[in-house]
Amino acid sequence: MKTLIITCVLILFFVSPCFCKRLLLASSNTYNVIYYGAKGDGKTDDSQAFLSAWEKTCATGGSTLVIPSKGTFLLKKNLMFKGPCQATNIQIQLHGKIIVPTQKAWQGNDSPIIMISNVNGLTIDGTGGLIDGLGSSWWSCESCKRPTVLAFHACNGLRVSSLSISNSPQAHIHINGCEGATFSNINIKSPGDSPNTDGIDISSSKRVLIKDSHIACGDDCIAIIGDSSDINATGIACGPGHGISIGSLGRNNGHDNVEQVYVYNCTFTRTTNGARIKTFKDGPGYARNITYEKITLIQAYNPILINQHYVGLEGVGGVEVSGVTFRGFEGTSGDDRAITLACGSRGCHDILLDKVNIKSSKTGKAAACSCTNVHGIATSTVPSCHGIYK
Ligand SMILES: *[C@@H]1O[C@H](CO)[C@@H](O)[C@H](O)[C@H]1NC(C)=O
Ligand SMILES: *[C@@H]1O[C@H](CO)[C@@H](O)[C@H](O)[C@H]1NC(C)=O
Ligand SMILES: *[C@@H]1O[C@H](CO)[C@@H](O)[C@H](O)[C@H]1NC(C)=O
């Protein structure tokens, strides 16, 4: 029987290479947007073709959506890749370039440009590809609502690698309501003065790892908000940008609980902040068990910062901040403000500074530490911090 099949395949192969190719394609369930009408000429709106290809991908088991390397695909409208899918192992291979038109020619709304929701077990490989949000036409109006480039909602078991996104009108990537996600080799690139262009925003998610990535943008490189726990960021080069932030928390009197965050082996280069926790003065919620470790600073402003008075006057510090460790910081701060821990009257608790060595890059101004209402301990920390209480 086996020999028979092999003979058949061999005959088919010689008689009809085309047939064989089709057989291979069909068996691997590959859906190339080109076969669904995408032009990839940078002028034609390819959003419908993307959607048609997605619907096929989602409906078939073990399937792959391909955006091929030859081509610039224009999306004039928001795309929604919606699950749940029939398939369990869905892949998206983004090898080409995706662009959006200028704000005037955009026919969509301010929802994310590409929204992927309720798809479990999704893998995205962006090798060689790029999504360019061409955001400069949007940035001039800071108060205007602007779309995020790529958003994931309720996608469990997500893996995204080698993805490049530049110039988002607003945030580059949103991760919301996802459990179990790994992002690696992500390359985000936008100017330092582009407004609100966060790199990666994580909310209401669990077990998320962002690793080995470059993030240059005009706001937080990574922001962790909402009800999130077990979030790690390792091997991140951040800058320009506003650092890796917890918060802001407590903005809408919602439940802003963030815990078990581990930021390890990251570099902040000329960022406006480094390791930052920011909370509104009287919202409910907490930030607990947060560790920043092995951090390299290159002229980073506010390299260590807790701000419980984020926006508004001094308050009691409604969002509880406790169990925060800053360990192994080396390098230079942009000015003399190396460590600022500004807690409300209720205090921040269990704050640990250890093996911190920050030098000011401002001539004639030594690096300084400023603390208010901080309870914890500082060991091997330069500049030294007075005013941390047990
Ligand atoms: C984050 O790091 C901690 C400490 O190393 C580890 O226990 C945890 O499993 C990691 N979580 C993720 C999602 O990578
Ligand atoms: C730190 O991150 C860099 C950049 O991703 C990586 O090359 C290096 O191996 C990491 N080091 C450790 C100790 O994890
Ligand atoms: C704190 O978070 C780390 C991971 O970031 C975790 O391994 C550890 O168990 C947590 N500790 C507590 C007391 O919750």
Coordinates of C-alpha atoms and ligand atoms in Angstrom, one line a residue:
M1 CA 0.0 0.0 0.0
K2 CA 2.7 2.4 1.1
T3 CA 4.8 1.7 -2.1
L4 CA 1.7 2.2 -4.2
I5 CA 1.1 5.7 -2.7
I6 CA 4.7 6.7 -3.1
T7 CA 4.6 5.5 -6.8
C8 CA 1.5 7.5 -7.3
V9 CA 2.9 10.6 -5.9
L10 CA 6.1 10.2 -7.9
I11 CA 4.1 9.7 -11.1
L12 CA 2.0 12.7 -10.3
F13 CA 5.1 14.7 -9.5
F14 CA 6.6 14.1 -12.9
V15 CA 3.3 14.2 -14.9
S16 CA 1.9 17.3 -13.1
P17 CA 4.1 19.4 -11.0
C18 CA 1.3 21.9 -10.7
F19 CA -1.0 19.4 -9.2
C20 CA 1.6 18.4 -6.7
K21 CA 2.1 22.0 -5.7
R22 CA -1.6 22.5 -5.2
L23 CA -1.7 19.3 -3.2
L24 CA 1.0 20.6 -0.9
L25 CA -0.6 24.0 -0.6
A26 CA -4.0 22.5 0.2
S27 CA -2.6 20.1 2.8
S28 CA -0.8 22.8 4.7
N29 CA -3.9 25.1 4.6
T30 CA -2.1 28.2 3.6
Y31 CA -4.1 31.2 2.7
N32 CA -2.2 33.9 0.9
V33 CA -3.9 37.2 0.8
I34 CA -2.9 37.5 -2.9
Y35 CA -5.2 34.6 -3.8
Y36 CA -8.0 36.5 -2.1
G37 CA -7.5 39.5 -4.3
A38 CA -4.9 41.6 -2.4
K39 CA -2.9 43.7 -4.9
G40 CA 0.0 44.7 -2.7
D41 CA 0.7 47.7 -4.9
G42 CA 0.5 50.2 -2.1
K43 CA -2.5 52.0 -3.7
T44 CA -5.4 49.5 -3.8
D45 CA -7.3 49.0 -0.6
D46 CA -6.5 45.4 0.4
S47 CA -8.6 45.2 3.6
Q48 CA -11.4 43.1 2.1
A49 CA -8.9 40.6 0.7
F50 CA -7.3 40.3 4.1
L51 CA -10.6 39.7 5.7
S52 CA -11.6 37.0 3.2
A53 CA -8.3 35.3 3.7
W54 CA -8.7 35.5 7.4
E55 CA -12.2 34.0 7.3
K56 CA -10.8 30.9 5.5
T57 CA -7.9 30.7 7.8
C58 CA -10.1 30.8 10.9
A59 CA -12.5 28.2 9.5
T60 CA -9.9 25.5 8.7
G61 CA -7.7 23.5 11.1
G62 CA -4.0 24.1 11.4
S63 CA -3.9 27.0 9.0
T64 CA -1.7 29.9 8.0
L65 CA -2.5 33.3 6.7
V66 CA 0.3 34.6 4.6
I67 CA 1.1 38.2 3.8
P68 CA 3.9 37.7 1.3
S69 CA 7.1 39.5 1.2
K70 CA 6.7 41.0 -2.2
G71 CA 4.2 43.7 -1.7
T72 CA 3.0 46.8 0.1
F73 CA -0.5 46.3 1.3
L74 CA -2.7 49.3 1.9
L75 CA -5.4 49.1 4.6
K76 CA -7.9 52.0 4.3
K77 CA -10.3 50.6 6.9
N78 CA -10.0 48.9 10.3
L79 CA -9.5 45.1 10.1
M80 CA -11.1 42.8 12.6
F81 CA -9.7 39.3 12.7
K82 CA -12.4 37.7 14.9
G83 CA -12.5 34.3 16.5
P84 CA -13.3 31.9 18.0
C85 CA -11.8 29.9 15.1
Q86 CA -12.4 26.3 14.1
A87 CA -8.7 26.0 13.8
T88 CA -6.6 25.5 17.0
N89 CA -3.2 26.4 15.6
I90 CA -3.5 29.5 13.6
Q91 CA -0.4 31.2 12.2
I92 CA -0.1 34.6 10.6
Q93 CA 3.1 35.1 8.5
L94 CA 3.6 38.8 7.9
H95 CA 6.5 39.0 5.5
G96 CA 5.3 42.0 3.5
K97 CA 4.7 45.6 4.4
I98 CA 1.3 46.9 5.6
I99 CA 0.6 50.6 5.4
V100 CA -2.3 52.9 6.1
P101 CA -3.2 56.1 4.3
T102 CA -2.9 59.6 5.8
Q103 CA -5.5 60.8 8.3
K104 CA -7.5 62.5 5.5
A105 CA -7.7 59.4 3.4
W106 CA -8.4 57.0 6.3
Q107 CA -11.9 55.5 5.8
G108 CA -12.0 53.7 9.1
N109 CA -12.5 54.9 12.7
D110 CA -10.3 55.3 15.7
S111 CA -10.6 51.6 16.8
P112 CA -7.3 49.7 16.3
I113 CA -6.2 49.4 12.7
I114 CA -5.9 45.6 13.1
M115 CA -7.8 44.0 15.9
I116 CA -7.5 40.3 16.7
S117 CA -10.0 39.1 19.1
N118 CA -10.9 35.7 20.7
V119 CA -8.4 33.7 18.8
N120 CA -6.6 31.2 21.0
G121 CA -3.3 29.6 20.1
L122 CA -2.3 32.2 17.6
T123 CA 1.3 32.5 16.4
I124 CA 2.4 35.5 14.4
D125 CA 5.8 35.5 12.7
G126 CA 6.7 38.9 11.3
T127 CA 10.1 38.1 9.8
G128 CA 10.9 40.6 7.1
G129 CA 7.6 42.4 7.5
L130 CA 6.6 45.8 8.7
I131 CA 3.5 47.6 9.7
D132 CA 4.0 51.3 9.1
G133 CA 1.2 53.4 10.7
L134 CA 2.5 56.5 8.9
G135 CA 1.4 58.4 11.9
S136 CA 2.8 61.8 11.2
S137 CA -0.4 63.0 9.6
W138 CA -2.2 62.2 12.9
W139 CA 0.3 63.5 15.4
S140 CA -0.3 67.2 14.7
C141 CA -3.7 66.9 16.4
E142 CA -2.8 65.7 19.9
S143 CA -6.3 65.8 21.3
C144 CA -7.8 63.9 18.3
K145 CA -8.7 60.3 18.8
R146 CA -6.2 58.2 16.9
P147 CA -6.1 54.4 16.2
T148 CA -3.7 52.0 17.8
V149 CA -1.9 49.9 15.1
L150 CA -2.4 46.3 16.5
A151 CA -4.6 45.1 19.3
F152 CA -5.2 41.7 20.8
H153 CA -8.3 41.1 22.8
A154 CA -9.0 37.8 24.6
C155 CA -6.3 35.8 22.8
N156 CA -5.0 33.1 25.0
G157 CA -1.7 31.3 24.3
L158 CA -0.5 34.0 22.0
R159 CA 3.0 34.0 20.4
V160 CA 4.3 36.9 18.4
S161 CA 7.8 37.1 17.1
S162 CA 10.0 39.2 14.9
L163 CA 7.4 41.8 14.4
S164 CA 8.2 45.4 13.4
I165 CA 5.8 48.3 13.8
S166 CA 6.6 51.9 13.2
N167 CA 5.0 55.3 13.4
S168 CA 1.7 54.4 15.0
P169 CA -0.9 57.2 15.1
Q170 CA -1.3 56.3 18.8
A171 CA -0.1 53.2 20.8
H172 CA 1.6 50.5 18.7
I173 CA 0.4 47.3 20.4
H174 CA -2.4 46.7 22.9
I175 CA -2.7 43.5 24.8
N176 CA -6.1 43.2 26.6
G177 CA -7.7 40.3 28.3
C178 CA -5.1 37.8 27.2
E179 CA -3.8 34.9 29.3
G180 CA -0.4 33.5 28.3
A181 CA 1.4 35.6 25.7
T182 CA 5.0 35.8 24.6
F183 CA 6.3 38.6 22.5
S184 CA 9.9 38.3 21.3
N185 CA 12.1 40.3 19.0
I186 CA 9.6 43.1 18.6
N187 CA 10.9 46.2 17.0
I188 CA 8.9 49.4 17.6
K189 CA 10.1 52.6 16.1
S190 CA 8.6 56.1 16.3
P191 CA 10.0 59.5 17.1
G192 CA 10.5 60.5 20.7
D193 CA 8.2 63.5 20.2
S194 CA 5.3 61.7 18.7
P195 CA 2.3 62.1 21.1
N196 CA 0.9 59.1 23.1
T197 CA 2.7 56.6 20.9
D198 CA 3.1 53.9 23.6
G199 CA 5.1 50.9 22.6
I200 CA 3.1 48.1 24.2
D201 CA 0.1 48.5 26.6
I202 CA -0.9 45.6 28.7
S203 CA -4.3 45.5 30.5
S204 CA -6.4 42.9 32.2
S205 CA -3.9 40.2 31.2
K206 CA -2.0 37.4 32.9
R207 CA 1.2 35.6 32.2
V208 CA 2.7 37.9 29.6
L209 CA 6.3 37.9 28.6
I210 CA 7.9 40.6 26.4
K211 CA 11.5 39.8 25.6
D212 CA 14.5 40.8 23.5
S213 CA 12.9 43.8 21.9
H214 CA 13.7 47.3 20.8
I215 CA 11.2 50.0 21.6
A216 CA 11.6 53.6 20.6
C217 CA 8.5 55.8 20.8
G218 CA 7.0 59.0 22.2
D219 CA 5.4 57.6 25.4
D220 CA 5.8 54.5 27.6
C221 CA 7.8 51.8 26.0
I222 CA 5.7 49.4 28.0
A223 CA 2.7 50.3 30.2
I224 CA 1.1 47.8 32.5
I225 CA -2.4 48.8 33.7
G226 CA -5.7 47.4 34.7
D227 CA -6.1 44.0 36.3
S228 CA -2.8 42.4 35.3
S229 CA -0.5 39.9 36.9
D230 CA 2.6 37.9 36.1
I231 CA 3.9 40.3 33.5
N232 CA 7.6 40.1 32.6
A233 CA 9.7 42.3 30.4
T234 CA 13.3 41.1 29.8
G235 CA 16.0 42.2 27.4
I236 CA 14.2 45.4 26.4
A237 CA 16.1 48.3 24.9
C238 CA 13.8 51.3 25.6
G239 CA 14.5 54.8 24.2
P240 CA 13.5 57.3 23.3
G241 CA 10.3 56.8 25.3
H242 CA 8.9 57.3 28.8
G243 CA 10.2 54.1 30.3
I244 CA 8.6 50.9 31.5
S245 CA 5.6 51.9 33.6
I246 CA 3.1 50.5 36.0
G247 CA 0.1 52.7 35.5
S248 CA -1.2 55.1 35.5
L249 CA -3.5 53.3 38.0
G250 CA -6.6 54.5 39.6
R251 CA -7.7 56.9 36.8
N252 CA -11.3 55.9 36.5
N253 CA -12.1 54.6 40.0
G254 CA -11.9 51.2 38.4
H255 CA -10.1 48.3 39.8
D256 CA -6.6 48.8 38.9
N257 CA -4.7 46.0 40.4
V258 CA -1.3 45.1 39.1
E259 CA 0.9 42.5 40.7
Q260 CA 3.8 40.2 40.0
V261 CA 5.7 42.3 37.5
Y262 CA 9.3 41.4 36.7
V263 CA 11.4 43.8 34.6
Y264 CA 14.8 42.3 34.1
N265 CA 17.9 43.1 32.0
C266 CA 16.5 46.2 30.3
T267 CA 18.3 49.4 29.1
F268 CA 16.9 52.9 29.2
T269 CA 18.6 55.3 26.8
R270 CA 17.7 59.0 27.0
T271 CA 14.2 58.2 28.2
T272 CA 12.1 60.7 30.2
N273 CA 11.6 58.0 32.9
G274 CA 13.0 54.6 33.6
A275 CA 11.4 52.3 36.1
R276 CA 8.2 54.1 36.9
I277 CA 5.0 53.5 39.0
K278 CA 2.4 56.2 38.6
T279 CA -0.9 56.3 40.4
F280 CA -3.7 58.9 40.6
K281 CA -4.2 60.4 43.9
D282 CA -7.4 58.7 45.0
G283 CA -8.4 55.8 42.9
P284 CA -8.8 52.3 44.3
G285 CA -6.5 49.4 43.5
Y286 CA -2.9 48.3 44.2
A287 CA 0.5 47.8 42.7
R288 CA 2.2 44.9 44.5
N289 CA 5.2 42.7 44.1
I290 CA 6.9 44.7 41.4
T291 CA 10.6 44.1 40.7
Y292 CA 13.0 46.0 38.4
E293 CA 16.4 44.3 38.2
K294 CA 19.6 44.6 36.3
I295 CA 18.8 47.8 34.6
T296 CA 21.3 49.9 32.5
L297 CA 20.8 53.6 32.3
I298 CA 22.2 55.9 29.6
Q299 CA 21.3 59.5 30.5
A300 CA 17.8 58.4 31.5
Y301 CA 15.7 61.0 33.3
N302 CA 13.9 59.9 36.4
P303 CA 15.5 56.4 36.3
I304 CA 13.7 55.3 39.5
L305 CA 10.3 56.9 40.0
I306 CA 7.2 56.3 42.1
N307 CA 4.7 59.0 41.7
Q308 CA 1.5 58.7 43.8
H309 CA 0.3 62.1 42.7
Y310 CA 0.2 61.5 39.0
V311 CA -1.9 64.3 37.7
G312 CA -3.5 66.5 40.3
L313 CA -2.6 67.7 43.7
E314 CA -1.0 65.7 46.5
G315 CA -3.3 63.1 47.9
V316 CA -3.3 60.3 50.4
G317 CA -2.3 57.8 47.8
G318 CA -5.4 55.8 47.1
V319 CA -3.7 53.1 45.0
E320 CA -1.6 51.1 47.4
V321 CA 2.0 50.6 46.4
S322 CA 3.9 47.9 48.1
G323 CA 6.5 45.2 47.7
V324 CA 8.6 47.1 45.1
T325 CA 12.2 46.2 44.5
F326 CA 14.7 48.2 42.5
R327 CA 17.9 46.1 42.3
G328 CA 21.0 46.4 40.2
F329 CA 20.7 49.8 38.5
E330 CA 23.9 51.0 36.8
G331 CA 24.6 54.1 34.7
T332 CA 23.7 57.7 34.3
S333 CA 20.6 59.8 34.8
G334 CA 19.8 62.7 32.5
D335 CA 20.0 65.2 35.3
D336 CA 20.5 65.1 39.1
R337 CA 17.1 63.4 39.8
A338 CA 18.2 59.8 40.1
I339 CA 15.7 58.4 42.6
T340 CA 12.3 60.0 43.3
L341 CA 9.8 58.2 45.5
A342 CA 6.9 60.5 46.0
C343 CA 4.3 58.6 48.0
G344 CA 1.0 59.9 49.5
S345 CA 0.4 60.3 53.2
R346 CA -0.7 56.7 53.6
G347 CA 2.8 55.7 52.4
C348 CA 4.4 53.2 50.1
H349 CA 5.4 50.0 51.9
D350 CA 8.2 47.3 51.5
I351 CA 10.2 49.4 49.1
L352 CA 13.6 47.9 48.6
L353 CA 16.5 49.6 46.9
D354 CA 19.6 47.4 46.4
K355 CA 22.9 47.7 44.5
V356 CA 21.9 50.9 42.8
N357 CA 24.6 53.1 41.4
I358 CA 23.4 56.1 39.4
K359 CA 25.6 59.0 38.4
S360 CA 24.3 62.4 37.2
S361 CA 25.3 63.4 33.7
K362 CA 24.6 67.0 34.6
T363 CA 27.9 68.7 35.3
G364 CA 28.2 70.1 38.8
K365 CA 25.0 68.5 40.0
A366 CA 25.4 65.3 41.9
A367 CA 22.7 62.6 41.6
A368 CA 20.1 62.9 44.3
C369 CA 17.4 60.8 46.0
S370 CA 14.2 62.3 47.2
C371 CA 11.7 60.3 49.3
T372 CA 8.4 61.1 50.9
N373 CA 6.4 58.7 53.0
V374 CA 8.5 55.7 51.9
H375 CA 8.7 52.6 54.1
G376 CA 11.4 50.1 53.3
I377 CA 15.1 49.7 53.1
A378 CA 18.0 50.9 50.9
T379 CA 21.2 48.9 50.7
S380 CA 24.3 49.7 48.6
T381 CA 22.5 52.5 47.0
V382 CA 24.1 55.6 45.4
P383 CA 23.0 58.3 45.7
S384 CA 22.0 57.5 49.3
C385 CA 18.4 57.8 50.3
H386 CA 17.6 59.4 53.6
G387 CA 14.1 59.3 54.7
I388 CA 13.2 55.7 54.0
Y389 CA 11.6 54.4 57.2
K390 CA 11.2 50.8 58.4
Ligands
LIG1 C1 8.2 35.9 35.1 O1 9.4 35.8 35.9 C2 9.2 35.1 37.1 C3 10.5 35.2 37.9 O2 11.5 34.8 37.2 C4 8.8 33.7 36.8 O3 8.5 33.0 38.0 C5 7.5 33.7 35.9 O4 7.1 32.4 35.5 C6 7.7 34.5 34.7 N1 6.4 34.7 34.0 C7 6.3 34.8 32.7 C8 5.0 35.0 32.1 O5 7.3 34.8 31.9
LIG2 C1 20.1 40.8 28.4 O1 19.5 41.2 27.2 C2 20.3 41.2 26.0 C3 19.5 41.8 24.9 O2 18.4 41.0 24.6 C4 20.7 39.8 25.8 O3 21.5 39.7 24.6 C5 21.5 39.2 27.0 O4 21.8 37.9 26.8 C6 20.6 39.3 28.2 N1 21.4 39.0 29.4 C7 20.9 38.3 30.4 C8 21.8 38.0 31.5 O5 19.8 37.8 30.4
LIG3 C1 6.2 38.0 43.3 O1 6.3 37.9 41.8 C2 7.2 36.9 41.4 C3 7.2 37.0 39.9 O2 7.4 38.3 39.4 C4 6.7 35.6 41.9 O3 7.7 34.6 41.5 C5 6.6 35.6 43.4 O4 6.1 34.4 43.8 C6 5.7 36.7 43.9 N1 5.8 36.8 45.3 C7 4.7 37.0 46.0 C8 4.9 37.1 47.5 O5 3.6 37.1 45.5

